[in-house]
Short mmCIF file of C-alpha atoms in Angstrom, two decimals:
data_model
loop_
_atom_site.label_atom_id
_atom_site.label_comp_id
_atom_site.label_asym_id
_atom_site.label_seq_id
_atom_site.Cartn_x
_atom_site.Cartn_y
_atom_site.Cartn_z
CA UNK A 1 38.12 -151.79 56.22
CA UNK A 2 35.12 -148.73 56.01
CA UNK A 3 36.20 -145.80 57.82
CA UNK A 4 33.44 -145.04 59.05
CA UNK A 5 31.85 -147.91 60.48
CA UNK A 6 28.62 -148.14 62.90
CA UNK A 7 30.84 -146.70 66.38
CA UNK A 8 33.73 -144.62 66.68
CA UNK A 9 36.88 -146.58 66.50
CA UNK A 10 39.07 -145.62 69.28
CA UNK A 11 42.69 -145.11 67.22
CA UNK A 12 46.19 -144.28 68.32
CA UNK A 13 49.09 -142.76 66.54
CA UNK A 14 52.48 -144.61 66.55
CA UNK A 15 53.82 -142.07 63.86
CA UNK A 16 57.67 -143.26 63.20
CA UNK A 17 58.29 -144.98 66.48
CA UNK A 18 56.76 -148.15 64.96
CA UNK A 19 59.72 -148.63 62.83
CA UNK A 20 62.29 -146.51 64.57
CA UNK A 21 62.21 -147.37 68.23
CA UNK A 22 62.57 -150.93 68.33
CA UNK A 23 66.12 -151.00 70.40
CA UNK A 24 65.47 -152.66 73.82
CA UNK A 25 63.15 -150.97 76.21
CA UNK A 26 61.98 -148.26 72.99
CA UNK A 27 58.54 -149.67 72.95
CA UNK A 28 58.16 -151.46 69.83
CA UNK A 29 60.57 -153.88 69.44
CA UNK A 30 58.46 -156.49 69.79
CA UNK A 31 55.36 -155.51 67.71
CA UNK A 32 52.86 -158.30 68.31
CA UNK A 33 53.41 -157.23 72.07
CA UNK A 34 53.07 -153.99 71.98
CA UNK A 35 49.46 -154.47 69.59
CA UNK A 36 48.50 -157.14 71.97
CA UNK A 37 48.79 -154.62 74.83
CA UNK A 38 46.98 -151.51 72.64
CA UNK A 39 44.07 -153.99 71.88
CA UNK A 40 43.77 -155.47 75.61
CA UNK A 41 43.62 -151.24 76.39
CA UNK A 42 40.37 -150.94 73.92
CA UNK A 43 42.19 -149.68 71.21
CA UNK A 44 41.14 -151.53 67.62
CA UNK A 45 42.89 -148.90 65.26
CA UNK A 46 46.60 -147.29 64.77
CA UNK A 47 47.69 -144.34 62.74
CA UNK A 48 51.69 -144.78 61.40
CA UNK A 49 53.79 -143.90 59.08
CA UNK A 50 54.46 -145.55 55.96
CA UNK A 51 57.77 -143.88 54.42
CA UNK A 52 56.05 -143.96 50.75
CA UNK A 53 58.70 -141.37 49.67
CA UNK A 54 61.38 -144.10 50.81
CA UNK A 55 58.98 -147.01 49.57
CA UNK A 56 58.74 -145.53 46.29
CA UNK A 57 62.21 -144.98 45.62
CA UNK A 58 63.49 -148.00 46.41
CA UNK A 59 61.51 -150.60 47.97
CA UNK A 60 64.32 -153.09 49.28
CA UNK A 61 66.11 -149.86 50.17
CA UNK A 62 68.06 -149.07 53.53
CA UNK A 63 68.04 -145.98 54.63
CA UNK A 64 69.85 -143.69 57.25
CA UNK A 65 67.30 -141.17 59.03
CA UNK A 66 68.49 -138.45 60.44
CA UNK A 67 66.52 -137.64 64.02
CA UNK A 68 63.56 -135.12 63.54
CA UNK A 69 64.44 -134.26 67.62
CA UNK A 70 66.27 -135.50 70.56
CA UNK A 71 64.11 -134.17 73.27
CA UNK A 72 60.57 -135.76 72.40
CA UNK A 73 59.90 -139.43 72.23
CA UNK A 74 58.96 -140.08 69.16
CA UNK A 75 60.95 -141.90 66.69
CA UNK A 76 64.88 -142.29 67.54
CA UNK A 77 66.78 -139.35 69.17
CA UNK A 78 69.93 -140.06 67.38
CA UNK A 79 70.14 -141.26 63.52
CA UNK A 80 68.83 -144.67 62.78
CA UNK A 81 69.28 -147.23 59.71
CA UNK A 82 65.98 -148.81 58.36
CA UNK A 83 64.25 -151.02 56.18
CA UNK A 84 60.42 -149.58 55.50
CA UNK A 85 59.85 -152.52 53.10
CA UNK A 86 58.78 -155.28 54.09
CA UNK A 87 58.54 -154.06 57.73
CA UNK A 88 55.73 -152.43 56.62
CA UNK A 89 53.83 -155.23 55.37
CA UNK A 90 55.17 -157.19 58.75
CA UNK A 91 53.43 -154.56 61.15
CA UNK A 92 50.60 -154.62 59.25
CA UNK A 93 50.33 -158.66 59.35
CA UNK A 94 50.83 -158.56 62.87
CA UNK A 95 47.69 -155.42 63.66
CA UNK A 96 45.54 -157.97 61.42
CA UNK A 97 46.37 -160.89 63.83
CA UNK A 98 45.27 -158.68 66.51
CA UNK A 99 42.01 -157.05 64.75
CA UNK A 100 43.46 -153.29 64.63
CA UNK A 101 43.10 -151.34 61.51
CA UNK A 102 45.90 -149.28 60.18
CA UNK A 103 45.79 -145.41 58.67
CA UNK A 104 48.49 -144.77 56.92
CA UNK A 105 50.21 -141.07 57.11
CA UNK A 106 53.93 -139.82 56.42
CA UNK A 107 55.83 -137.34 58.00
CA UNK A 108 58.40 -138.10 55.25
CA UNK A 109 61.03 -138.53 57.25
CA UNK A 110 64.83 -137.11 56.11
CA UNK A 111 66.97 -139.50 55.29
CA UNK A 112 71.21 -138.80 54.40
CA UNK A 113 69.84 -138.07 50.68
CA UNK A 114 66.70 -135.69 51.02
CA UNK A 115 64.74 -138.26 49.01
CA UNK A 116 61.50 -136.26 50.32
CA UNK A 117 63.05 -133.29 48.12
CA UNK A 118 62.33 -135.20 44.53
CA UNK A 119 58.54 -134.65 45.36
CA UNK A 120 57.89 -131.57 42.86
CA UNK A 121 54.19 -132.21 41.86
CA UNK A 122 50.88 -133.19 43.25
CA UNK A 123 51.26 -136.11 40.68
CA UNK A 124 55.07 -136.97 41.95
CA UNK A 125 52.96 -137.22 45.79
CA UNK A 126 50.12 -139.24 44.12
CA UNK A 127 52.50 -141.76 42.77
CA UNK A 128 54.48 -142.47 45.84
CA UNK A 129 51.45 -143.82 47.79
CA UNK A 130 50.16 -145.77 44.26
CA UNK A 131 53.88 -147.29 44.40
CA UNK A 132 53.30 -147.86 48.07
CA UNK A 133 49.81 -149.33 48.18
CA UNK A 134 50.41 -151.75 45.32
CA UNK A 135 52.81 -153.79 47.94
CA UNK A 136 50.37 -153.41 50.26
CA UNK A 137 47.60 -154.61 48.21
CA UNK A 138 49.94 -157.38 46.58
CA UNK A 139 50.55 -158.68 49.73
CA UNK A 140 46.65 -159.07 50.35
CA UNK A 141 46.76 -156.64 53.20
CA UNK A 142 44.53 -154.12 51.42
CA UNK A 143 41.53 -154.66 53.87
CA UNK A 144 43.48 -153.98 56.77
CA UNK A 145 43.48 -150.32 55.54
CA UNK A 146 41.22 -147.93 57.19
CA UNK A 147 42.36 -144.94 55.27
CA UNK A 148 45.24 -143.09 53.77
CA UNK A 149 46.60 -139.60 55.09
CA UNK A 150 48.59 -138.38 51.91
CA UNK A 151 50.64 -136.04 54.86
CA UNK A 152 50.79 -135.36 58.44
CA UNK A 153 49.34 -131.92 58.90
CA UNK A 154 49.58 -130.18 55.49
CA UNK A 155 51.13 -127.62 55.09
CA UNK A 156 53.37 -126.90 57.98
CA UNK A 157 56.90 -127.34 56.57
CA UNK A 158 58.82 -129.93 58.95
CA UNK A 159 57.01 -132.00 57.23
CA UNK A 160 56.38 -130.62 53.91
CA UNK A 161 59.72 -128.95 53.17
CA UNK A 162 58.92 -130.09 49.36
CA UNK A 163 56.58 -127.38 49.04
CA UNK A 164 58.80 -124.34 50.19
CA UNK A 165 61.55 -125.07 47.56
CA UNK A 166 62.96 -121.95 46.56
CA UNK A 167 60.76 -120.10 48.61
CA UNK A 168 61.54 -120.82 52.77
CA UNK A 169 59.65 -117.93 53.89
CA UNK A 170 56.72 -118.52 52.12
CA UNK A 171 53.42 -118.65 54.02
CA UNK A 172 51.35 -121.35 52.24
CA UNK A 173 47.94 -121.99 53.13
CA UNK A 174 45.65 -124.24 52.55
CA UNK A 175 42.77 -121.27 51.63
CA UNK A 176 44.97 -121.02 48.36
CA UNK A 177 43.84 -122.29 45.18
CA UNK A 178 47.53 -123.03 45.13
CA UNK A 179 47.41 -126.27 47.87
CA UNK A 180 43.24 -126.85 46.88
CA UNK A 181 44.68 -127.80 43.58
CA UNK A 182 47.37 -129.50 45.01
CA UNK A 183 45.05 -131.45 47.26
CA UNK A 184 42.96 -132.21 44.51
CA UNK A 185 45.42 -133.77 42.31
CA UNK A 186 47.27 -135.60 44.40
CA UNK A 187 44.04 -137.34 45.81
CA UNK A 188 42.93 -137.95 42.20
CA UNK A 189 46.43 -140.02 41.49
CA UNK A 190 46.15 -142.73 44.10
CA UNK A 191 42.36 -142.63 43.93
CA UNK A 192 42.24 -143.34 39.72
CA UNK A 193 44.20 -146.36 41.02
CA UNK A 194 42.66 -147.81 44.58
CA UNK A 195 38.42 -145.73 44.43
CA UNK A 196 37.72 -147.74 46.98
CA UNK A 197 40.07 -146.77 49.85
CA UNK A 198 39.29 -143.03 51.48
CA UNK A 199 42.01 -139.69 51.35
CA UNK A 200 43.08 -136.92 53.17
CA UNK A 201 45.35 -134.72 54.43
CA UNK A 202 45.49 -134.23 58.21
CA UNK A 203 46.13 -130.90 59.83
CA UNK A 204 46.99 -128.83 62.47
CA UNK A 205 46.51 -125.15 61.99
CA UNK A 206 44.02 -122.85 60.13
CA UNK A 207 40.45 -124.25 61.91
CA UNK A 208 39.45 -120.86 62.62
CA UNK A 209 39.07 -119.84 58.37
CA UNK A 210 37.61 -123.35 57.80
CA UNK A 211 35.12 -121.62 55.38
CA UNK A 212 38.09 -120.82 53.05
CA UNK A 213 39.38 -124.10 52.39
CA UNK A 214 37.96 -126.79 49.48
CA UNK A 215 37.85 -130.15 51.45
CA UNK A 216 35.95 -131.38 48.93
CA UNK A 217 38.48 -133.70 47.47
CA UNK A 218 38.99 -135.46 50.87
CA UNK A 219 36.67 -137.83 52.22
CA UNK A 220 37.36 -137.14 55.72
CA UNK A 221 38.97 -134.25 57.75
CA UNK A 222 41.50 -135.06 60.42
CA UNK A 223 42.46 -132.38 62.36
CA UNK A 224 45.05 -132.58 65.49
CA UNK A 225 43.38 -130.66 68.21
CA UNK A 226 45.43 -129.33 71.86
CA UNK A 227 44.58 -127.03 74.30
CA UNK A 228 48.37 -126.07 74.15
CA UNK A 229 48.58 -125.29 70.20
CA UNK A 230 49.00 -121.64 69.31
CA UNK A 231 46.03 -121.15 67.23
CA UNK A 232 44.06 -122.70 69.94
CA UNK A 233 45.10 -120.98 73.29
CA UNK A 234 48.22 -118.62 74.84
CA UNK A 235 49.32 -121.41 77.14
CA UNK A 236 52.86 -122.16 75.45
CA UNK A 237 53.94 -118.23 75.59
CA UNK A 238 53.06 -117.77 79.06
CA UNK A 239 55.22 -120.94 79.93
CA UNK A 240 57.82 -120.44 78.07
CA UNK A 241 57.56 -123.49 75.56
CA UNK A 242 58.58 -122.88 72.01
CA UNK A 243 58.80 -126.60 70.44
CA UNK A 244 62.79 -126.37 71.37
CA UNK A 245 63.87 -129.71 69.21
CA UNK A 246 67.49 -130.03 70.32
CA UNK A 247 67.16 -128.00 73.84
CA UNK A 248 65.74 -129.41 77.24
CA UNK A 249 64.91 -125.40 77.47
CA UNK A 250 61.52 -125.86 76.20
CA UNK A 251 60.92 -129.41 78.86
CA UNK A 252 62.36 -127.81 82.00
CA UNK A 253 60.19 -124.74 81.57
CA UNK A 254 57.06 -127.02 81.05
CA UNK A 255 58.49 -128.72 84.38
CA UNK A 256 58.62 -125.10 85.93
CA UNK A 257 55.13 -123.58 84.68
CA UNK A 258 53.07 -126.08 82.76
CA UNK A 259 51.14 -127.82 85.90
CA UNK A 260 50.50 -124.45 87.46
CA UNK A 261 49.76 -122.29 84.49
CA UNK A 262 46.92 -125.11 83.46
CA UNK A 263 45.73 -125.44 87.28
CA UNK A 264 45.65 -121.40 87.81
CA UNK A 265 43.18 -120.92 84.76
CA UNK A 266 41.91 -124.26 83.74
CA UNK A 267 38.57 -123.09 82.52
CA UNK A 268 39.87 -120.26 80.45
CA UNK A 269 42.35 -123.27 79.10
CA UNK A 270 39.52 -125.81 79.08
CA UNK A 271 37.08 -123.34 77.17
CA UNK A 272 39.88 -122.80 74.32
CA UNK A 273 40.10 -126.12 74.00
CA UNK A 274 36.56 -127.03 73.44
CA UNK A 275 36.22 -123.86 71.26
CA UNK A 276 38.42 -125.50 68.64
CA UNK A 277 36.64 -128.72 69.17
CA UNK A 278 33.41 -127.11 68.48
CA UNK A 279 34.81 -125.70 65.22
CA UNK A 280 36.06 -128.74 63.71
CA UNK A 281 32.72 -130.57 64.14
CA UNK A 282 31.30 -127.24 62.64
CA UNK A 283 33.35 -127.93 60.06
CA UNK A 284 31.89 -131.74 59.33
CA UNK A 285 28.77 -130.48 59.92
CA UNK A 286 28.96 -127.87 57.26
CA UNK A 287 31.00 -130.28 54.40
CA UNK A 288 29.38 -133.68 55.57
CA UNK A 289 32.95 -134.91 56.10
CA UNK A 290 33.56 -137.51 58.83
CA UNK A 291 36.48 -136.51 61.25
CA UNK A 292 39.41 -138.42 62.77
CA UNK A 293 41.78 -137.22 65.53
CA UNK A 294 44.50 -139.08 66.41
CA UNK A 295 46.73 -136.57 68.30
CA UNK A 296 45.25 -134.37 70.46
CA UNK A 297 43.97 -132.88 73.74
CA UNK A 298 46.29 -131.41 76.01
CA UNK A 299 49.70 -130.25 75.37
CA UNK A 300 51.20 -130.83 72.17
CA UNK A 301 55.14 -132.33 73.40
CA UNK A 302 55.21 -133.99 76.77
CA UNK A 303 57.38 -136.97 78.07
CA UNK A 304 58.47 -139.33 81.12
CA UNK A 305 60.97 -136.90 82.82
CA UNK A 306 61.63 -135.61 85.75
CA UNK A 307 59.17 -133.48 87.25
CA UNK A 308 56.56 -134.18 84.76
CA UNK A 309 53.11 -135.59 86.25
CA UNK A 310 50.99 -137.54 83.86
CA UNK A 311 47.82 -137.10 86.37
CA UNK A 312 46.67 -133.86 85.40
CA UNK A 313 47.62 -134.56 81.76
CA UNK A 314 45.07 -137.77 81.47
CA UNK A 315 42.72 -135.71 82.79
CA UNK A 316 42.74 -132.75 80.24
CA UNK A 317 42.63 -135.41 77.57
CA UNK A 318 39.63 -136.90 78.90
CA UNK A 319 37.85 -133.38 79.14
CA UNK A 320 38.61 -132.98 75.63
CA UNK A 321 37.51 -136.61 74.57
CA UNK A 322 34.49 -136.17 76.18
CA UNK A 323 33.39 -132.97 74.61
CA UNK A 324 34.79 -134.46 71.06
CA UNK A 325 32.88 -137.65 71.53
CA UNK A 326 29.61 -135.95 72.30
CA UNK A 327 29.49 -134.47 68.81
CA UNK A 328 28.22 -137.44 67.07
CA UNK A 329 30.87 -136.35 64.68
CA UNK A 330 34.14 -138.13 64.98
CA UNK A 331 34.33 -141.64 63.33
CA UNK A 332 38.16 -142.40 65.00
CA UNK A 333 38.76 -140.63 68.28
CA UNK A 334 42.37 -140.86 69.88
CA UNK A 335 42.73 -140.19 73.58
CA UNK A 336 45.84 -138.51 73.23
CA UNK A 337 49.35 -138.25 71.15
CA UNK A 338 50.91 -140.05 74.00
CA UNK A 339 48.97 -143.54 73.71
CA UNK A 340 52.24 -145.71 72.89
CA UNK A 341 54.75 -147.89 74.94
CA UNK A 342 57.39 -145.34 75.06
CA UNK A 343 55.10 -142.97 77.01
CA UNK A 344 55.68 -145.35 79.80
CA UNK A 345 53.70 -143.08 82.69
CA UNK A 346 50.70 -142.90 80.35
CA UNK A 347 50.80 -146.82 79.25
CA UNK A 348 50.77 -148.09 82.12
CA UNK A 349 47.21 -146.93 83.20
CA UNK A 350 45.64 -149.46 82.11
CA UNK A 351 42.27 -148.90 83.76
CA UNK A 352 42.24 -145.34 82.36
CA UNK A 353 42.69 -146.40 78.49
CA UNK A 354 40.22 -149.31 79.04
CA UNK A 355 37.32 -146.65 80.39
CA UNK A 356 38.00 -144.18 77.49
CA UNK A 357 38.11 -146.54 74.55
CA UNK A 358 34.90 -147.77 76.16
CA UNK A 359 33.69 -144.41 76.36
CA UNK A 360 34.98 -144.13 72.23
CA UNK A 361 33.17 -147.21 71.23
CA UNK A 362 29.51 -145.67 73.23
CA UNK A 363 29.56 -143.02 71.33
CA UNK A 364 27.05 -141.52 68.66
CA UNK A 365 28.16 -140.99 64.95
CA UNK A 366 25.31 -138.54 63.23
CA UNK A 367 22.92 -140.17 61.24
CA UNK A 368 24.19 -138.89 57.81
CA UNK A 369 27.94 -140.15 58.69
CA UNK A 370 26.12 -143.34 59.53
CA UNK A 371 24.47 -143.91 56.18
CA UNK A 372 27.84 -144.09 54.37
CA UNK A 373 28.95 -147.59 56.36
CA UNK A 374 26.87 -149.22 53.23
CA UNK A 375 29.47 -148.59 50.80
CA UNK A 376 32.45 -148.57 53.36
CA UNK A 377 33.45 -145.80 51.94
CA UNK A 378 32.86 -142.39 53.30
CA UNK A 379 33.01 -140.63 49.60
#
């Protein structure tokens, strides 16, 4: 499936929760629902994780997670036993019967034994997603691909921990000729094997010194863009949010602040927002590279709970689609992190996710993004 095809596809991320909230009323317990309702929303695309670490080391291997967080919905708040293989190749059966592409990402998730920890090289991360795509491709399911993100927002260590081994203060960047090489090489392993699919790593942090980094191993950027991020705006300090993982602290002052703090300065807020927008379209402008976002515009964490109001929330996220969209630069636009069952407030709105996929489907892609849907392939 070309990444870059002649619209925007309009994607979603379903991260873990695809595999780890399927207990009754989690969301995805009953997959060809839950893809049936994403598609009837506009939706033809979905970003997940694959667990190649877990894949890889076992592939009829059960595994016991342990939670990442109990206070955001994603994935399972308490540990959780699974089975990646041949779920994986189930889920993705079941988005082909219902015409939605698949990225694949990892978060590698802990499980009781660390097996994340045995990555030690760019080749060891290469050959976990070669070990993983040969199922996929074995199963004839290669097509369903749209392309592979090696990690969920390199280098930030939740969920790189393999790269601060021995060193847990170390502040990695990837500016370095350390993490370009380790880029590089890593891309080079799984693409010696499957050319014809398309790499990268996504990210979350370091837009602002884009004109350090070598992207030129990847053959698209994806970067996570929020009004609420730190790089991107002083919103979480003056609320009092601090991505609390095990402590409603972090919710309740969101509950307290967040609406009003947004509503007193929104076009200060809305401003900082587009100004990282801008620079990540800079970015594809100046490297050719196609972008993706599939988590993005508002606040980073937010959740059904009391005293939480999705209103003003679907609106930021539309401001910031809008603006995105415009750029002729994006060939997979998201309209938010929170596009998933569990985000019940959100999922419901049926009308609203219909208008904006609409909106993602309308939009331009620049001419020279446009000239690489001949080889469905944008490398």
């Amino acid at each position: 499936m070309p990444s870059v095809s002649e619209r925007p596809y309009a994607i979603t991320m379903w991260d873990f929760s695809w595999l780890e909230r399927r207990w009754p009323g989690a969301g995805y317990e009953d997959w060809d629902l839950a893809l049936q309702e994403l598609a009837d929303r506009g939706y033809d695309a979905v970003r997940i994780d694959a667990y190649p670490h877990l894949v890889s080391a076992d592939p009829d291997g059960v595994w016991d997670l342990v939670p990442a967080w109990n206070q955001t919905s994603w994935g399972a708040q308490s540990p959780v036993t699974v089975q990646p293989l041949p779920a994986l190749l189930d889920f993705i059966r079941a988005a082909e019967r219902h015409g939605v592409g698949v990225a694949l990402s990892t978060w590698y998730r802990q499980d009781a034994s660390d097996a994340r920890m045995d990555i030690r090289t760019a080749d060891d991360q290469g050959r976990i997603w070669v070990d993983t795509l040969r199922h996929i491709d074995a199963a004839g399911l290669l097509d369903t691909i749209l392309y592979v993100d090696l990690c969920n927002e390199f280098p930030i260590p939740p969920w790189t921990p393999y790269l601060y081994r021995g060193r847990p203060d170390a502040k990695l960047s990837r500016a370095s000729a350390e993490l370009a090489e380790w880029m590089r090489r890593s891309v080079e392993v799984v693409r010696d094997e499957y050319p014809d699919l398309d790499y990268t790593y996504s990210m979350c942090t370091e837009f602002a010194t884009w004109r350090d980094q070598d992207v030129s191993m990847l053959d698209l950027l994806e970067p996570h863009v929020w009004m609420a991020h730190p790089e991107t705006s002083d919103y979480n300090a003056r609320i009092g949010y601090n991505f609390e993982k095990y402590s409603p602290v972090g919710f309740d002052n969101i509950v307290r602040n967040g609406r009003r703090e947004y509503e007193n300065d929104a076009a200060r807020y809305d401003e900082a927002m587009f100004r990282s927008i801008d620079t990540v379209a800079e970015w594809s402008l100046a490297t050719g590279k196609p972008l993706y976002t599939t988590e993005c515009w508002a606040l980073v964490d937010y959740k059904d709970w009391p005293g939480l109001e999705w209103d003003w929330i679907m609106d930021l996220t539309a401001r910031g689609l809008r603006r995105a969209a415009a750029t002729g630069r994006w060939a997979g636009l998201a309209t938010s992190n929170f596009c998933g069952p569990q985000f019940v407030g959100m999922w419901r709105e049926v009308g609203w996710h219909r208008e904006l996929t609409a909106l993602i489907k309308s939009s331009p892609i620049d001419a020279d993004l446009r000239s690489r849907v001949r080889t469905g392939s944008a490398g």
